[in-house]
Amino acid sequence: MAVSVLSLQRISKTFQRGTANENPVLRDLSLEVNNGDFITIIGGNGSGKSTLLNSIAGNVLVDSGRIKINEDDVTKIKEERRAGRVGRVFQDPLMGTAPRMTVGENLAIALRRGQKRTFKLGTNTKEQAHFKSLLEPLNLGLENRLNTEMGLLSGGQRQSITLLMATMKRPELLLLDEHTAALDPKTAETVLRLTQQLVEKDHLSTLMITHNMQDALTYGNRMIMMNRGKIVVDVSGEEKSRLTVPDVMSLFQKATAGDQLSNEMLFS
Amino acid sequence: MDLIVTATSQGLLWGTMALGIFITYRILNLPDMTAEGSFPLGAAVTTQLIINGMDPFLATAVSFVSGMLAGAITGILITKGKVPGLLAGILTMTGLYSINLRIMNRANLSLLGESRVTDIFRSFELPSQFDSIFLGLIIVTVVILLLALFFKTELGQAVIATGDNEKMARAMGITTNRTKILGLMLSNGIIAMSGGLVAQDNGYADISMGIGVIVIGLAAVIIGEVVFGNLSFVNRLICVILGAIIYRLIILLVILLGLNPNDLKLISAILLAICLALPSLRNALQLNFFTRKERMD
């Protein structure tokens, strides 16, 4: 039995609890993530995918259940105290970087993810040289733009840097919330390939939400499908690699049978 | 010439205050009204301490600490109490009015015959106002250097990141509640110290000297940006000071033109409104220009 890097034990979350708009987003959801798993997550709008990642990262605290990262119970620990363990990339390329700070300053912040900030110098030339060597393989010409303000870069460039920032200090978990959805198809592919490289290089345990079923099949060793706050399909290894997009579609039909919301599914 | 000397001497002291405003308005991205209370707080503390025999330099240092406390209160209201930033500042500022009155025991406290920080220049027999200019230059240089240094540290970078992208800052493990409080303390410390210096320059502390401080500080920040454009961090700080001097110059010119000094606040407000609206006015004009050009094509 492989070691669980993440263990979700019957977690539930309801938004606006006790009001007419009460909205249960996660219902008794359990999940064990093995060390080195690269899991793709699919599911319709409102199925709870993003809330799932937010619960793991800690910017949403669950109502009940337990969350353990590498055996440590983090259920009640705040987002900024979990940050040392969790690397994140958001859907909005503007979300993961500070626009008025330079590329180098952003990376220096990321190098200290989860560390206590002191009166030590925020960065130094040795670090900057290291950043340069990390940026070079991206082939985006960013290695010479360490002193450029982040806000001047394109969405794809910013998202690539955000990926670096999330992984340069090895996270125990990498959470990707549709991180290519806001990019044009070509840039999205580049960023996905970079994701794959980084994940493989450091054997990162990764959860990636995507709206693209082909991507969900192409990437990762395991795929889960969510519907109405629960995991309805969980396939991995060989079983996953044999799946095709039509297979997934029919799996989805089956899982959501009788579910009125199913026709609102927005798969591309 | 006299005009420029006066504008420079006042601009340097008030510019120090504007540096405090810059920290909240530009770096933390949080317009902080506390300034209108912490500025007279610094003046009240310094004046009362000097009258009671404290060394003026030490008294000025204490005013810095008093401002930091005021900033901490606003910071705690915002982060722990979840009070909206603007309102939190107004609450602290309103409360400080009573505290300032308590400290001064009256609405106006004179420093006539007392020692002041500018006394160290007395032996040089400088022409009038030049003592304030030298003092201002020293203070401004020291404050800018220390700020530049601080914002290069891990902690300073964390404060900048908090104002620039709070979500990212938290995801990077920055305790944004703490960095916000820290920024507000630093800002109001500087503002209060500037209040203490202005009180010594004027020769008195007055309960109403905080009114309009925000507008004056913002005017300095915005004028600096409009005139000198987008620059590196240290240069932006220097531009705030230059902006404060330009602002003083404009105000003095307006008075020279024979306008009623009672209208000064109105003029300040209009001036700032124009500066704030300038970027969008410029955009609107350009947009107009482009659409017309397209129509011609």
Coordinates of C-alpha atoms in Angstrom, one line a residue:
Chain A
M1 CA 0.0 0.0 0.0
A2 CA 1.5 3.3 -1.1
V3 CA 1.7 6.2 1.2
S4 CA -1.2 8.7 1.2
V5 CA 0.1 12.2 0.6
L6 CA -3.4 13.5 0.9
S7 CA -6.3 12.0 2.8
L8 CA -9.8 13.5 2.7
Q9 CA -12.1 11.8 5.1
R10 CA -15.8 12.4 4.6
I11 CA -15.5 16.2 4.1
S12 CA -18.6 18.3 3.7
K13 CA -19.1 22.0 2.9
T14 CA -22.3 23.9 2.6
F15 CA -22.3 27.6 1.6
Q16 CA -24.9 30.0 3.0
R17 CA -25.9 27.4 5.5
G18 CA -29.2 28.1 7.2
T19 CA -30.6 30.3 4.5
A20 CA -33.0 29.8 1.7
N21 CA -30.0 29.7 -0.7
E22 CA -28.3 26.9 1.3
N23 CA -25.9 25.2 -1.1
P24 CA -24.2 21.9 -0.3
V25 CA -21.1 21.9 -2.4
L26 CA -19.2 19.0 -1.0
R27 CA -21.0 16.0 0.5
D28 CA -19.2 13.4 2.6
L29 CA -16.4 13.3 0.1
S30 CA -13.5 10.9 0.7
L31 CA -10.3 10.6 -1.3
E32 CA -6.9 9.1 -0.8
V33 CA -4.1 10.5 -3.0
N34 CA -1.0 8.3 -3.3
N35 CA 2.4 9.8 -3.4
G36 CA 3.2 10.7 -7.0
D37 CA -0.4 10.6 -8.2
F38 CA -1.2 13.0 -11.0
I39 CA -5.0 13.2 -10.8
T40 CA -7.2 15.0 -13.3
I41 CA -10.5 16.2 -12.1
I42 CA -13.6 16.7 -14.3
G43 CA -17.2 17.5 -13.6
G44 CA -19.8 20.0 -14.5
N45 CA -20.2 23.6 -13.2
G46 CA -21.2 23.6 -9.6
S47 CA -20.1 20.0 -9.0
G48 CA -17.7 21.1 -6.3
K49 CA -14.3 20.8 -8.1
S50 CA -13.0 24.2 -7.2
T51 CA -14.3 24.0 -3.6
L52 CA -12.5 20.7 -3.3
L53 CA -9.2 22.3 -4.2
N54 CA -10.0 25.4 -2.0
S55 CA -10.7 23.1 0.9
I56 CA -7.4 21.3 0.5
A57 CA -5.5 24.7 0.2
G58 CA -7.4 26.0 3.2
N59 CA -9.1 29.2 1.8
V60 CA -12.3 27.3 2.4
L61 CA -12.6 25.5 5.8
V62 CA -14.8 22.4 5.7
D63 CA -17.8 22.0 7.9
S64 CA -17.1 18.4 8.8
G65 CA -14.6 15.7 8.0
R66 CA -10.9 15.5 8.2
I67 CA -8.1 16.6 5.9
K68 CA -4.7 15.1 6.3
I69 CA -1.6 16.1 4.3
N70 CA 1.2 13.5 4.8
E71 CA -0.4 12.3 8.0
D72 CA -0.7 15.8 9.5
D73 CA -4.2 16.9 10.3
V74 CA -4.6 20.3 8.6
T75 CA -8.4 20.5 8.8
K76 CA -8.5 23.7 10.9
I77 CA -5.3 25.2 9.7
K78 CA -5.5 28.5 7.8
E79 CA -4.5 28.9 4.2
E80 CA -1.3 30.8 4.8
R81 CA -0.1 28.2 7.2
R82 CA -0.7 25.4 4.7
A83 CA 1.1 27.3 2.0
G84 CA 4.4 25.7 2.7
R85 CA 2.9 22.3 1.7
V86 CA 0.7 23.4 -1.1
G87 CA 1.6 25.0 -4.5
R88 CA -1.3 26.5 -6.4
V89 CA -2.1 27.8 -9.8
F90 CA -5.4 29.5 -10.5
Q91 CA -7.5 29.8 -13.6
D92 CA -7.0 33.6 -13.9
P93 CA -3.4 34.2 -15.0
L94 CA -3.5 37.5 -13.2
M95 CA -4.2 35.7 -9.9
G96 CA -1.0 34.0 -9.3
T97 CA 1.5 36.8 -9.6
A98 CA 1.9 40.3 -8.2
P99 CA 1.7 42.7 -11.2
R100 CA 3.7 45.7 -9.8
M101 CA 6.5 43.5 -8.7
T102 CA 9.2 42.3 -11.1
V103 CA 9.6 38.8 -12.3
G104 CA 12.6 38.3 -10.0
E105 CA 10.8 39.7 -7.0
N106 CA 7.8 37.4 -7.6
L107 CA 10.1 34.4 -7.9
A108 CA 11.9 35.4 -4.7
I109 CA 8.6 35.5 -2.8
A110 CA 7.8 32.0 -4.1
L111 CA 11.2 30.7 -3.1
R112 CA 10.1 31.6 0.5
R113 CA 6.7 30.0 0.2
G114 CA 5.5 29.1 3.7
Q115 CA 8.6 30.5 5.4
K116 CA 8.6 33.2 8.1
R117 CA 9.5 36.6 6.6
T118 CA 12.3 38.4 8.4
F119 CA 14.5 41.5 7.9
K120 CA 16.8 39.6 5.7
L121 CA 17.3 40.9 2.2
G122 CA 14.3 39.9 0.0
T123 CA 16.6 38.4 -2.7
N124 CA 20.2 38.3 -3.8
T125 CA 22.2 37.9 -7.0
K126 CA 22.8 34.2 -6.4
E127 CA 19.1 33.6 -6.3
Q128 CA 18.5 35.7 -9.4
A129 CA 21.0 33.6 -11.3
H130 CA 19.1 30.5 -10.2
F131 CA 15.9 32.0 -11.4
K132 CA 17.5 32.8 -14.7
S133 CA 18.4 29.1 -15.1
L134 CA 14.9 28.1 -14.3
L135 CA 13.4 30.5 -16.8
E136 CA 15.7 29.6 -19.7
P137 CA 14.2 26.2 -20.5
L138 CA 10.7 27.8 -20.8
N139 CA 11.9 29.3 -24.1
L140 CA 9.8 32.4 -23.5
G141 CA 12.7 34.8 -23.4
L142 CA 11.9 35.5 -19.8
E143 CA 15.4 34.8 -18.6
N144 CA 16.4 38.3 -19.6
R145 CA 13.4 40.0 -18.1
L146 CA 13.9 39.4 -14.4
N147 CA 13.6 43.1 -13.8
T148 CA 10.4 43.5 -15.9
E149 CA 7.2 44.2 -14.0
M150 CA 5.0 41.1 -14.1
G151 CA 2.0 43.2 -15.3
L152 CA 3.7 43.8 -18.6
L153 CA 3.9 40.1 -19.5
S154 CA 1.2 38.1 -21.4
G155 CA -1.2 35.7 -19.8
G156 CA 0.7 32.7 -21.0
Q157 CA 4.0 34.0 -19.7
R158 CA 2.5 34.9 -16.3
Q159 CA 0.9 31.5 -16.0
S160 CA 4.1 29.7 -16.9
I161 CA 5.9 31.8 -14.2
T162 CA 3.1 31.0 -11.7
L163 CA 3.7 27.3 -12.4
L164 CA 7.4 27.8 -11.6
M165 CA 6.5 29.7 -8.5
A166 CA 4.2 26.9 -7.3
T167 CA 6.8 24.2 -7.8
M168 CA 10.2 25.8 -7.3
K169 CA 10.1 25.1 -3.6
R170 CA 8.9 21.5 -3.8
P171 CA 5.2 21.4 -2.6
E172 CA 3.8 18.3 -1.0
L173 CA 0.8 18.8 -3.2
L174 CA 0.3 20.8 -6.4
L175 CA -3.2 22.1 -7.0
L176 CA -4.1 23.3 -10.5
D177 CA -7.6 24.9 -10.9
E178 CA -8.2 25.0 -14.7
H179 CA -5.0 26.8 -15.1
T180 CA -5.1 26.8 -18.8
A181 CA -8.8 27.7 -19.3
A182 CA -8.1 31.4 -19.8
L183 CA -5.3 30.9 -22.4
D184 CA -5.5 30.5 -26.2
P185 CA -5.3 26.9 -27.3
K186 CA -1.6 27.1 -28.4
T187 CA -0.5 28.7 -25.2
A188 CA -2.6 26.3 -23.2
E189 CA -0.8 23.4 -24.7
T190 CA 2.6 24.9 -24.0
V191 CA 1.6 25.5 -20.3
L192 CA 0.2 22.0 -20.1
R193 CA 3.4 20.5 -21.4
L194 CA 5.4 22.6 -19.0
T195 CA 3.1 21.3 -16.2
Q196 CA 3.8 17.7 -17.3
Q197 CA 7.6 18.4 -17.3
L198 CA 7.6 19.9 -13.8
V199 CA 5.4 17.3 -12.3
E200 CA 7.5 14.5 -13.7
K201 CA 10.8 16.1 -12.8
D202 CA 10.0 16.3 -9.1
H203 CA 7.4 13.5 -8.9
L204 CA 4.9 16.0 -7.6
S205 CA 1.5 14.7 -6.3
T206 CA -0.9 16.8 -8.4
L207 CA -4.6 17.5 -8.6
M208 CA -5.6 19.2 -11.9
I209 CA -9.1 20.4 -12.7
T210 CA -9.8 20.7 -16.3
H211 CA -12.8 21.3 -18.6
N212 CA -11.1 19.6 -21.5
M213 CA -11.9 15.9 -21.5
Q214 CA -9.1 15.1 -23.9
D215 CA -6.6 16.8 -21.5
A216 CA -8.1 14.9 -18.6
L217 CA -7.3 11.6 -20.4
T218 CA -3.9 12.7 -21.9
Y219 CA -2.4 13.8 -18.6
G220 CA -2.1 12.1 -15.3
N221 CA -2.3 8.6 -14.1
R222 CA -5.7 8.9 -12.5
M223 CA -8.9 10.7 -13.2
I224 CA -11.8 11.5 -11.0
M225 CA -15.2 12.8 -12.0
M226 CA -17.3 14.9 -9.7
N227 CA -21.0 15.4 -9.6
R228 CA -23.0 17.3 -7.0
G229 CA -20.3 17.3 -4.4
K230 CA -19.3 13.7 -4.6
I231 CA -16.7 11.7 -6.6
V232 CA -18.7 9.5 -9.0
V233 CA -15.9 8.0 -11.1
D234 CA -12.4 7.2 -10.0
V235 CA -10.2 5.4 -12.6
S236 CA -6.5 5.0 -12.7
G237 CA -3.6 3.3 -14.4
E238 CA -4.3 1.0 -17.3
E239 CA -8.0 1.4 -16.9
K240 CA -7.7 5.1 -17.4
S241 CA -5.3 4.9 -20.3
R242 CA -7.8 2.8 -22.2
L243 CA -10.5 5.4 -21.9
T244 CA -11.6 7.5 -24.9
V245 CA -13.6 10.8 -24.8
P246 CA -16.8 9.0 -25.8
D247 CA -16.2 6.5 -23.0
V248 CA -16.0 9.4 -20.5
M249 CA -19.1 10.9 -22.0
S250 CA -21.1 7.8 -21.4
L251 CA -19.6 7.4 -17.9
F252 CA -20.8 10.8 -17.2
Q253 CA -24.3 10.1 -18.6
K254 CA -24.5 7.1 -16.4
A255 CA -23.2 8.9 -13.3
T256 CA -25.7 11.7 -13.7
A257 CA -28.6 9.7 -14.8
G258 CA -31.8 11.2 -13.5
D259 CA -29.9 14.3 -12.7
Q260 CA -31.7 17.3 -14.0
L261 CA -28.6 19.4 -14.0
S262 CA -26.9 17.1 -16.4
N263 CA -27.9 19.1 -19.5
E264 CA -26.1 22.0 -18.1
M265 CA -22.8 20.3 -18.4
L266 CA -20.4 22.5 -20.2
F267 CA -17.8 20.2 -21.7
S268 CA -15.8 21.4 -24.6
Chain B
M1 CA 12.8 83.1 -4.8
D2 CA 11.1 83.5 -1.4
L3 CA 8.2 81.6 -2.8
I4 CA 10.4 78.6 -3.7
V5 CA 12.2 78.6 -0.4
T6 CA 8.9 78.6 1.5
A7 CA 7.4 75.9 -0.8
T8 CA 10.5 73.8 -0.4
S9 CA 10.7 74.0 3.4
Q10 CA 7.0 73.2 3.8
G11 CA 7.0 70.7 1.0
L12 CA 9.8 68.7 2.7
L13 CA 8.0 68.4 6.0
W14 CA 4.6 67.7 4.5
G15 CA 6.3 65.4 2.0
T16 CA 7.4 63.2 4.8
M17 CA 3.7 62.9 5.7
A18 CA 2.9 62.1 2.0
L19 CA 5.4 59.2 2.2
G20 CA 3.2 57.7 4.9
I21 CA 0.2 58.2 2.6
F22 CA 2.1 56.6 -0.2
I23 CA 2.6 53.4 1.9
T24 CA -1.1 52.9 2.4
Y25 CA -2.5 54.3 -0.8
R26 CA 0.0 52.9 -3.3
I27 CA 1.8 50.0 -1.6
L28 CA -1.0 48.5 0.5
N29 CA -3.7 49.7 -1.9
L30 CA -5.8 50.8 1.0
P31 CA -6.7 54.5 1.3
D32 CA -6.3 55.1 5.0
M33 CA -8.2 57.9 6.7
T34 CA -6.3 57.4 10.0
A35 CA -3.8 60.0 8.8
E36 CA -6.2 62.8 9.7
G37 CA -6.0 61.7 13.3
S38 CA -2.4 60.5 13.5
F39 CA -1.0 63.7 12.1
P40 CA -2.4 65.9 14.9
L41 CA -1.7 63.1 17.3
G42 CA 2.0 63.3 16.5
A43 CA 1.8 67.1 16.8
A44 CA 0.0 66.9 20.2
V45 CA 2.4 64.3 21.6
T46 CA 5.6 66.1 20.5
T47 CA 4.4 69.5 21.7
Q48 CA 3.2 68.3 25.1
L49 CA 6.4 66.3 25.7
I50 CA 8.6 69.3 24.7
I51 CA 6.6 71.6 27.0
N52 CA 7.2 69.1 29.8
G53 CA 10.9 69.3 29.2
M54 CA 11.7 66.3 26.9
D55 CA 14.4 66.6 24.3
P56 CA 12.8 67.6 21.0
F57 CA 14.4 64.8 19.1
L58 CA 13.2 62.2 21.6
A59 CA 9.8 63.8 21.6
T60 CA 9.7 63.5 17.8
A61 CA 10.7 59.8 18.1
V62 CA 7.9 59.2 20.6
S63 CA 5.4 60.8 18.2
F64 CA 6.5 58.1 15.6
V65 CA 5.6 55.4 18.1
S66 CA 2.2 57.1 18.9
G67 CA 1.4 57.0 15.2
M68 CA 2.3 53.4 15.0
L69 CA -0.2 52.6 17.8
A70 CA -2.9 54.5 15.9
G71 CA -2.1 52.5 12.7
A72 CA -2.2 49.3 14.7
I73 CA -5.7 50.1 15.9
T74 CA -6.9 50.7 12.3
G75 CA -5.1 47.5 11.2
I76 CA -6.7 45.4 13.9
L77 CA -10.1 46.8 13.0
I78 CA -9.6 45.9 9.4
T79 CA -8.1 42.4 9.8
K80 CA -9.6 41.0 12.9
G81 CA -12.8 43.0 13.0
K82 CA -13.4 42.8 9.2
V83 CA -14.3 46.5 9.2
P84 CA -14.0 48.0 5.7
G85 CA -10.7 49.9 5.4
L86 CA -12.1 53.3 4.8
L87 CA -14.5 53.0 7.7
A88 CA -11.8 51.6 10.0
G89 CA -9.7 54.7 9.4
I90 CA -12.6 57.0 10.0
L91 CA -13.3 55.3 13.3
T92 CA -9.7 55.6 14.5
M93 CA -9.5 59.2 13.3
T94 CA -12.7 60.1 15.1
G95 CA -11.6 58.5 18.3
L96 CA -8.2 60.2 18.0
Y97 CA -9.8 63.6 18.0
S98 CA -10.8 63.1 21.7
I99 CA -7.5 61.6 22.5
N100 CA -5.6 64.5 20.9
L101 CA -7.7 66.9 23.0
R102 CA -6.9 65.0 26.1
I103 CA -3.2 65.1 25.3
M104 CA -3.2 68.8 24.6
N105 CA -5.8 69.7 27.3
R106 CA -6.9 72.5 24.9
A107 CA -7.5 73.1 21.2
N108 CA -4.2 74.9 20.7
L109 CA -0.8 74.4 22.3
S110 CA 2.0 76.8 21.7
L111 CA 5.7 76.0 21.6
L112 CA 6.7 79.7 22.2
G113 CA 10.0 79.8 24.0
E114 CA 10.5 76.1 24.0
S115 CA 13.3 74.2 22.3
R116 CA 12.8 72.6 18.9
V117 CA 14.6 70.2 16.6
T118 CA 15.6 73.1 14.3
D119 CA 17.6 74.5 17.2
I120 CA 20.6 72.4 16.2
F121 CA 21.1 74.7 13.2
R122 CA 21.0 77.9 15.3
S123 CA 24.8 78.2 15.5
F124 CA 25.1 78.2 11.7
E125 CA 23.1 81.5 11.5
L126 CA 21.2 80.4 8.4
P127 CA 18.8 82.7 6.7
S128 CA 15.2 82.3 7.7
Q129 CA 13.5 79.0 6.8
F130 CA 16.7 77.4 5.8
D131 CA 16.9 75.6 9.1
S132 CA 13.6 73.9 8.2
I133 CA 14.9 73.1 4.8
F134 CA 18.0 71.4 6.1
L135 CA 16.1 69.6 8.7
G136 CA 13.5 68.5 6.1
L137 CA 16.2 67.3 3.8
I138 CA 17.9 65.3 6.5
I139 CA 14.6 63.7 7.6
V140 CA 13.4 63.0 4.1
T141 CA 16.7 61.4 3.1
V142 CA 16.8 59.2 6.2
V143 CA 13.2 58.2 5.9
I144 CA 13.5 57.4 2.1
L145 CA 16.7 55.4 2.7
L146 CA 15.2 53.4 5.6
L147 CA 12.0 52.8 3.6
A148 CA 14.0 51.7 0.5
L149 CA 15.9 49.4 2.7
F150 CA 12.9 48.0 4.5
F151 CA 11.0 47.3 1.3
K152 CA 13.9 45.3 0.0
T153 CA 13.7 42.9 2.9
E154 CA 11.7 39.7 2.9
L155 CA 9.2 41.4 5.2
G156 CA 9.0 44.5 3.1
Q157 CA 8.5 42.5 -0.1
A158 CA 5.7 40.6 1.7
V159 CA 4.0 43.9 2.5
I160 CA 4.3 44.9 -1.2
A161 CA 2.9 41.6 -2.3
T162 CA 0.0 41.9 0.1
G163 CA -1.0 45.2 -1.5
D164 CA -0.3 44.0 -5.0
N165 CA -2.1 40.7 -5.0
E166 CA -3.5 39.5 -1.6
K167 CA -4.7 36.2 -2.9
M168 CA -1.2 35.4 -4.3
A169 CA 0.4 36.6 -1.1
R170 CA -1.7 34.2 1.0
A171 CA -1.1 31.3 -1.3
M172 CA 2.6 32.0 -0.8
G173 CA 2.2 31.7 3.0
I174 CA 2.3 35.5 3.7
T175 CA 0.2 36.2 6.8
T176 CA -1.6 39.2 5.1
N177 CA -3.3 40.3 8.3
R178 CA 0.1 40.9 9.9
T179 CA 1.6 42.6 6.8
K180 CA -1.4 44.9 6.6
I181 CA -1.1 45.9 10.2
L182 CA 2.6 46.4 9.8
G183 CA 2.2 48.6 6.8
L184 CA -0.5 50.7 8.5
M185 CA 1.8 51.1 11.6
L186 CA 4.7 52.2 9.5
S187 CA 2.6 54.6 7.5
N188 CA 1.0 56.2 10.5
G189 CA 4.2 56.3 12.4
I190 CA 5.7 58.4 9.6
I191 CA 2.6 60.6 9.4
A192 CA 2.6 61.3 13.1
M193 CA 6.3 62.1 13.1
S194 CA 5.7 64.5 10.3
G195 CA 2.9 66.0 12.4
G196 CA 5.4 66.5 15.2
L197 CA 7.9 68.2 12.9
V198 CA 5.3 70.5 11.3
A199 CA 4.1 71.5 14.8
Q200 CA 7.7 72.5 15.7
D201 CA 8.0 74.4 12.5
N202 CA 4.7 76.2 13.0
G203 CA 5.5 76.8 16.7
Y204 CA 2.2 75.2 17.9
A205 CA 0.0 72.1 17.7
D206 CA -3.7 72.6 16.8
I207 CA -6.5 70.2 17.2
S208 CA -7.7 70.9 13.6
M209 CA -4.4 70.6 11.9
G210 CA -5.3 67.1 10.6
I211 CA -8.1 68.3 8.5
G212 CA -7.3 67.7 4.8
V213 CA -4.1 65.9 5.5
I214 CA -5.3 63.0 3.3
V215 CA -5.9 65.3 0.4
I216 CA -2.6 67.0 0.8
G217 CA -0.8 63.7 1.0
L218 CA -2.6 62.2 -2.0
A219 CA -2.0 65.4 -4.0
A220 CA 1.7 65.0 -3.4
V221 CA 1.6 61.3 -4.4
I222 CA -0.5 61.9 -7.5
I223 CA 1.3 65.1 -8.7
G224 CA 4.6 63.3 -8.4
E225 CA 3.3 60.4 -10.5
V226 CA 1.6 62.6 -13.1
V227 CA 4.7 64.8 -13.5
F228 CA 7.4 62.2 -13.4
G229 CA 5.7 59.1 -14.7
N230 CA 6.4 55.4 -13.9
L231 CA 9.7 54.9 -12.1
S232 CA 11.6 52.5 -9.9
F233 CA 10.7 52.3 -6.2
V234 CA 13.2 54.7 -4.7
N235 CA 12.5 57.3 -7.4
R236 CA 8.8 57.0 -6.8
L237 CA 9.5 57.9 -3.1
I238 CA 11.6 60.9 -4.2
C239 CA 8.8 62.0 -6.6
V240 CA 6.4 62.0 -3.7
I241 CA 8.6 64.6 -2.0
L242 CA 8.9 66.6 -5.3
G243 CA 5.1 66.3 -5.7
A244 CA 4.7 67.8 -2.2
I245 CA 6.9 70.7 -3.0
I246 CA 5.1 71.3 -6.3
Y247 CA 1.8 71.2 -4.5
R248 CA 3.0 73.8 -2.0
L249 CA 4.2 76.0 -4.8
I250 CA 0.8 75.8 -6.5
I251 CA -1.0 76.7 -3.3
L252 CA 1.3 79.6 -2.6
L253 CA 0.8 80.9 -6.1
V254 CA -2.9 80.7 -5.7
I255 CA -2.7 82.8 -2.6
L256 CA -0.4 85.3 -4.3
L257 CA -3.1 85.6 -7.0
G258 CA -5.2 87.1 -4.3
L259 CA -7.6 84.2 -3.5
N260 CA -9.1 84.0 -0.1
P261 CA -7.0 81.7 2.2
N262 CA -10.3 80.4 3.5
D263 CA -10.8 78.8 0.1
L264 CA -7.6 76.8 0.3
K265 CA -9.1 73.5 1.2
L266 CA -11.6 73.9 -1.7
I267 CA -8.7 74.6 -4.0
S268 CA -6.7 71.6 -2.7
A269 CA -9.7 69.4 -3.2
I270 CA -10.3 70.6 -6.8
L271 CA -6.6 70.3 -7.6
L272 CA -6.5 66.7 -6.4
A273 CA -9.8 65.9 -8.2
I274 CA -8.2 67.1 -11.4
C275 CA -5.1 65.1 -10.9
L276 CA -7.0 62.0 -10.0
A277 CA -9.3 62.3 -13.0
L278 CA -6.4 63.2 -15.4
P279 CA -5.6 59.6 -16.5
S280 CA -9.2 58.9 -17.5
L281 CA -9.7 62.3 -19.0
R282 CA -6.6 61.7 -21.1
N283 CA -8.0 58.3 -22.1
A284 CA -11.4 59.7 -23.0
L285 CA -9.7 62.4 -25.2
Q286 CA -7.5 59.8 -26.9
L287 CA -10.4 57.5 -27.4
N288 CA -12.4 60.3 -29.0
F289 CA -9.4 61.0 -31.2
F290 CA -9.1 57.4 -32.3
T291 CA -12.8 56.9 -33.1
R292 CA -12.8 60.1 -35.1
K293 CA -9.7 58.9 -37.0
E294 CA -11.3 55.5 -37.7
R295 CA -14.4 57.2 -39.0
M296 CA -12.3 59.1 -41.4
D297 CA -10.7 55.9 -42.7

